[in-house]
Amino acid sequence: MPSNTTASSGHKSGKKKGRRARLVVIVLVLAIVGGIGFGAYWSVSTVRASFPQTKGTIKLDGLAGPVDVKRDGNGIPQIYAESDDDLFMAQGFVQAQDRFWEMDVRRHMTSGRLSEMFGKGQVKTDEFLRTLGWHRVAKKEYDTKLSPETKKYLQAYAKGVNAYLDGKDGKDISVEYAALGFENDYKPQKWTPVDSVAWLKAMAWDLRGNMQEEIDRSLMTSRLGPSQIKDLYPAYPYKRNKPIVQEGAYNSATEEYDPKSTASSSGTPGGNGTGTGTGTGTGIGTGTGTGTGTGTGTSGAGGTAGTGLAGGTQAPDGMTSQLSGLSDALDEVPAILGPNGNGIGSNSWVVSGDHTITGKPLLANDPHLAPQLPSVWYQMGLHCRSVSDTCQYDVSGYTFSGMPGVVIGHNQDIAWGMTNLGADVTDLYLEKFTGDGYQYGGKVLPFRSREETIKVAGGSSKKITVRETNNGPLISDRDDELVKVGRKAHVDAAAPDRGDGYGVALRWTALNPGKSMDAVFELNKAKNFTEFRKAAASFEVPSQNLIYADTDGNIGYQAPGRIPTRGKGDGSLPAPGWDPAYRWTGYIPQRALPYEYNPKRGYIVTANQAVIDKDKYPYKLTADWGYGARSQRIDDLIQSKIKNGGKISTEDMRLMQMDNSSEIAKLLVPKLLKIDVKDKYVREAQQLLEGWDYTQDADSAAAAYFNSVWRNILKLAFGNKLPKELRVKGQCLNVEPAGNTGPADEGEKVRECGQRDPDAAQPDGGDRYYEVIRRIIDDEKNAWWQAPKTRTDDETKTRDQLFKRALEDARWDLTAKLGKDADTWSWGRLHRLTLKNQTLGTEGPGWLQFVLNRGPWNLGGGEAAVNATGWNAAGGYGVVWVPSMRMVVNLKDLDKSKWINLTGASGHAYNDHYTDQTDKWAKGELLPWSFTEKAVEGSTGDKLVLRP
């Protein structure tokens, strides 16, 4: 196979000037690097050596016939082959051309081997990942669960990746390997089928549901009582924000969900448990493990603190420290898809032909994930020249580098999209240790143990022991402080004797081998809703809302996934592992999961809201839905278009995706404008809100000011009252000691500093807090409105006093950040996106970050807007998740579908297609999406032929 040649830009014309400019940039960068001391090893050829060959011919051993790779003006490949094996082998080769560094880092992450690439700084992360055992589970799936056909495709894909790697040094693959060469002598290894399967575990981890909420609720018990915690986790507003499934019912006689039934469900299926909320009883200490008194709220709302364990089970002292340490350990795991929690989500909706100008369905999707460079998604088409039994695929869409097939997209018959269902598929269990075992049902059971060896680049290997209980791996073992806390934990009467302490185990559906990889290929070749639902049955983890449309005019929805049923407890709090009553009892049968097919209303919206009204469905999917702000806004937009017989176009769907309206602003601004403000500078800022249409455009001064006011309302009303384990790092407060035990301590203050990373701290400002505020907004003297005095501010006792203080604090906050003249403020200057390479672009030296990273972009949109450019109100205004791609599929004419990616096809810095889609993405534009062979040929810029 010839060595790689410099790639063509992929554009048909008019790009020579751009390439010359890019070459100048490369030379300038290398000059800067050289000034720092590394440039002697670098040259223009170093940066461009790994650019893929996109024209001409390459010989690949293992192909049965020729394969065409046609790239359009954005470098997006469409592959044409005559057999399934050749198709997926070519997919592996092409993805490796563009993204092998990303693929290599991903497989080292999923297998807990990051230290082999990046040295001792990743040992802790590897320890945690080895304890979870993603790669081990993936290997079991490959060996015991996946179909022979799926294995064949995975093998073909791996063969293609390895054909690309054959004969190449690291610098020939990606510039990052050249940079890594300054530190160690790492060499890429061959790709395996299991490397592809393991990526689904990482995907499932970041979309695992309510595990963080489970931890947070328990941590809150050190400072908040049950009623306060209930205030912060209100019930889903089913009457205001519609669930996904609005038609049909569960039939208790057949134990199936019937989308056409009008009867309400009756009876409770076996194994569907119920449980209590936050519990009652004495509080627990926050840091030392010695506090035993009742917890106190700092707001004056008071209340006896809950135990932090399910069912009000008495918890040992030190559990708060256990869970805080666990939360810190979770922060060390790379968040590949985004910060896990309530705010993260996605949009997808489908409109039937009854309401479209084409007379056939339109389907939109935009998953909200962490911004990455390159994007987590890779666009491509996989086409058999003639669909047959030996070559079954004609599909196009978005996939993950390192994984064969297409994850989201369309084939010649159907289209599908995904949003996170958010099912509760994880539980934490507090385990009681005795000797070399743990207590369960009055007996001592032995741990299941294994030894793992972590190899470290530039250092000595480290061995760890992984222990498991019947609930899962002991993730608390991975933190030395957690081990100490567990050993010293004080025991209340209701818990077993202390013995050798306590630990925390994780039960998670993804740690059982499954068939999700089978589902990808089944979806790719499904021809109708029946086959779509059959494929969905295999999509066990992560649980996703699957939305559907076909060229015959049908639309539908399916809730798939392996979702557990519980005995005692409801999964909202850690459970006592020693009590068999809290064990999982099984899984919700696939036939019982909700779905819709051609609903009467003519459209379906999924945006992480509740799947179905809990009073109309006997199984519990989760208690931690998104609260429906985005979904109801989409529903309202659709209704506004179709009323009086209106029709929706592809452009209408695009405009809905870019809707920047703030639902919380609609609630708060009328009340904020009634506040009597004396200070003329604060009044000047307040006047920005007069006449504002609540749209968060990038150039909006009003949006900038409102979001700062919202941030300060959250901080004053809620944030300063939360335990330090939930507050943002660096925020220090003088507070009463947690677990204050008596009069002698009254009036004493301790200084506590926040411990949570900014992207994960609370209150995050998501639509859960919209609902919290909505429920107390008219109670002007609610205890949450109370805030203590400071050196510069009086205490607040009412809503309007707190709002006035937030208006003032926001004025001075933006004066410091954006200047004194409020008319020059803009939301985009606060709300910025910087795209960072997820390895060396965040942890590497400054000069390398300059080479690899791009931005910033000033963005509109915001938290819980349809255009969900998310930010965490506790941490700042910067963008922490984004619509990672956008697509609108036209089922009348697939060639008139539109799509866009966050970055570009290439993972190579300074390649034409590194971030060539980002400017258009930021503006809300979409690219043409060619599908038929004629359309693809017309948009082709470069053609590469792979020959046997």
PDB file of N, CA and C in Angstrom, residues 598-626:
ATOM      1  N   ASN A 598     -48.465   6.263  14.502  1.00  0.00           N
ATOM      2  CA  ASN A 598     -49.433   7.138  13.832  1.00  0.00           C
ATOM      3  C   ASN A 598     -50.463   7.713  14.806  1.00  0.00           C
ATOM      4  N   PRO A 599     -50.007   8.436  15.833  1.00  0.00           N
ATOM      5  CA  PRO A 599     -50.958   9.017  16.788  1.00  0.00           C
ATOM      6  C   PRO A 599     -51.876  10.031  16.090  1.00  0.00           C
ATOM      7  N   LYS A 600     -53.060  10.201  16.650  1.00  0.00           N
ATOM      8  CA  LYS A 600     -54.072  11.050  16.027  1.00  0.00           C
ATOM      9  C   LYS A 600     -53.618  12.497  15.876  1.00  0.00           C
ATOM     10  N   ARG A 601     -52.783  12.989  16.802  1.00  0.00           N
ATOM     11  CA  ARG A 601     -52.368  14.388  16.738  1.00  0.00           C
ATOM     12  C   ARG A 601     -51.434  14.662  15.560  1.00  0.00           C
ATOM     13  N   GLY A 602     -50.810  13.598  15.004  1.00  0.00           N
ATOM     14  CA  GLY A 602     -50.010  13.744  13.802  1.00  0.00           C
ATOM     15  C   GLY A 602     -48.574  14.167  14.016  1.00  0.00           C
ATOM     16  N   TYR A 603     -48.091  14.101  15.242  1.00  0.00           N
ATOM     17  CA  TYR A 603     -46.677  14.391  15.493  1.00  0.00           C
ATOM     18  C   TYR A 603     -46.276  13.793  16.840  1.00  0.00           C
ATOM     19  N   ILE A 604     -44.978  13.612  17.040  1.00  0.00           N
ATOM     20  CA  ILE A 604     -44.422  13.075  18.290  1.00  0.00           C
ATOM     21  C   ILE A 604     -43.203  13.904  18.639  1.00  0.00           C
ATOM     22  N   VAL A 605     -43.111  14.322  19.897  1.00  0.00           N
ATOM     23  CA  VAL A 605     -41.974  15.118  20.374  1.00  0.00           C
ATOM     24  C   VAL A 605     -41.276  14.364  21.495  1.00  0.00           C
ATOM     25  N   THR A 606     -39.960  14.194  21.368  1.00  0.00           N
ATOM     26  CA  THR A 606     -39.162  13.649  22.474  1.00  0.00           C
ATOM     27  C   THR A 606     -38.027  14.619  22.756  1.00  0.00           C
ATOM     28  N   ALA A 607     -37.983  15.103  23.998  1.00  0.00           N
ATOM     29  CA  ALA A 607     -36.907  16.015  24.409  1.00  0.00           C
ATOM     30  C   ALA A 607     -36.606  15.803  25.884  1.00  0.00           C
ATOM     31  N   ASN A 608     -36.491  14.525  26.260  1.00  0.00           N
ATOM     32  CA  ASN A 608     -36.095  14.102  27.603  1.00  0.00           C
ATOM     33  C   ASN A 608     -37.160  14.363  28.663  1.00  0.00           C
ATOM     34  N   GLN A 609     -38.387  14.646  28.223  1.00  0.00           N
ATOM     35  CA  GLN A 609     -39.475  14.776  29.165  1.00  0.00           C
ATOM     36  C   GLN A 609     -39.949  13.383  29.600  1.00  0.00           C
ATOM     37  N   ALA A 610     -40.935  13.343  30.479  1.00  0.00           N
ATOM     38  CA  ALA A 610     -41.487  12.062  30.909  1.00  0.00           C
ATOM     39  C   ALA A 610     -42.000  11.283  29.707  1.00  0.00           C
ATOM     40  N   VAL A 611     -41.764   9.988  29.712  1.00  0.00           N
ATOM     41  CA  VAL A 611     -42.225   9.146  28.607  1.00  0.00           C
ATOM     42  C   VAL A 611     -43.742   9.001  28.642  1.00  0.00           C
ATOM     43  N   ILE A 612     -44.287   8.800  29.841  1.00  0.00           N
ATOM     44  CA  ILE A 612     -45.725   8.525  29.962  1.00  0.00           C
ATOM     45  C   ILE A 612     -46.179   8.942  31.349  1.00  0.00           C
ATOM     46  N   ASP A 613     -47.419   9.328  31.482  1.00  0.00           N
ATOM     47  CA  ASP A 613     -47.981   9.725  32.762  1.00  0.00           C
ATOM     48  C   ASP A 613     -47.872   8.559  33.745  1.00  0.00           C
ATOM     49  N   LYS A 614     -47.254   8.813  34.890  1.00  0.00           N
ATOM     50  CA  LYS A 614     -47.013   7.742  35.861  1.00  0.00           C
ATOM     51  C   LYS A 614     -48.302   7.127  36.388  1.00  0.00           C
ATOM     52  N   ASP A 615     -49.392   7.879  36.357  1.00  0.00           N
ATOM     53  CA  ASP A 615     -50.668   7.353  36.842  1.00  0.00           C
ATOM     54  C   ASP A 615     -51.351   6.448  35.821  1.00  0.00           C
ATOM     55  N   LYS A 616     -50.799   6.397  34.616  1.00  0.00           N
ATOM     56  CA  LYS A 616     -51.403   5.589  33.557  1.00  0.00           C
ATOM     57  C   LYS A 616     -50.514   4.409  33.159  1.00  0.00           C
ATOM     58  N   TYR A 617     -49.451   4.184  33.950  1.00  0.00           N
ATOM     59  CA  TYR A 617     -48.489   3.128  33.591  1.00  0.00           C
ATOM     60  C   TYR A 617     -47.989   2.481  34.869  1.00  0.00           C
ATOM     61  N   PRO A 618     -48.012   1.158  34.954  1.00  0.00           N
ATOM     62  CA  PRO A 618     -47.729   0.499  36.230  1.00  0.00           C
ATOM     63  C   PRO A 618     -46.256   0.373  36.590  1.00  0.00           C
ATOM     64  N   TYR A 619     -45.374   0.490  35.595  1.00  0.00           N
ATOM     65  CA  TYR A 619     -43.949   0.348  35.876  1.00  0.00           C
ATOM     66  C   TYR A 619     -43.316   1.717  36.123  1.00  0.00           C
ATOM     67  N   LYS A 620     -42.274   1.724  36.934  1.00  0.00           N
ATOM     68  CA  LYS A 620     -41.529   2.963  37.156  1.00  0.00           C
ATOM     69  C   LYS A 620     -40.298   2.977  36.260  1.00  0.00           C
ATOM     70  N   LEU A 621     -40.237   3.950  35.358  1.00  0.00           N
ATOM     71  CA  LEU A 621     -39.084   4.090  34.477  1.00  0.00           C
ATOM     72  C   LEU A 621     -37.992   4.909  35.150  1.00  0.00           C
ATOM     73  N   THR A 622     -38.352   6.006  35.799  1.00  0.00           N
ATOM     74  CA  THR A 622     -37.442   6.818  36.591  1.00  0.00           C
ATOM     75  C   THR A 622     -38.268   7.854  37.323  1.00  0.00           C
ATOM     76  N   ALA A 623     -37.671   8.494  38.326  1.00  0.00           N
ATOM     77  CA  ALA A 623     -38.285   9.648  38.979  1.00  0.00           C
ATOM     78  C   ALA A 623     -37.601  10.933  38.551  1.00  0.00           C
ATOM     79  N   ASP A 624     -36.586  10.829  37.702  1.00  0.00           N
ATOM     80  CA  ASP A 624     -35.731  11.973  37.386  1.00  0.00           C
ATOM     81  C   ASP A 624     -35.773  12.323  35.905  1.00  0.00           C
ATOM     82  N   TRP A 625     -36.968  12.619  35.406  1.00  0.00           N
ATOM     83  CA  TRP A 625     -37.090  13.094  34.038  1.00  0.00           C
ATOM     84  C   TRP A 625     -36.523  14.512  33.915  1.00  0.00           C
ATOM     85  N   GLY A 626     -36.192  14.921  32.682  1.00  0.00           N
ATOM     86  CA  GLY A 626     -36.171  16.340  32.415  1.00  0.00           C
ATOM     87  C   GLY A 626     -37.579  16.860  32.639  1.00  0.00           C
TER      88      GLY A 626
END
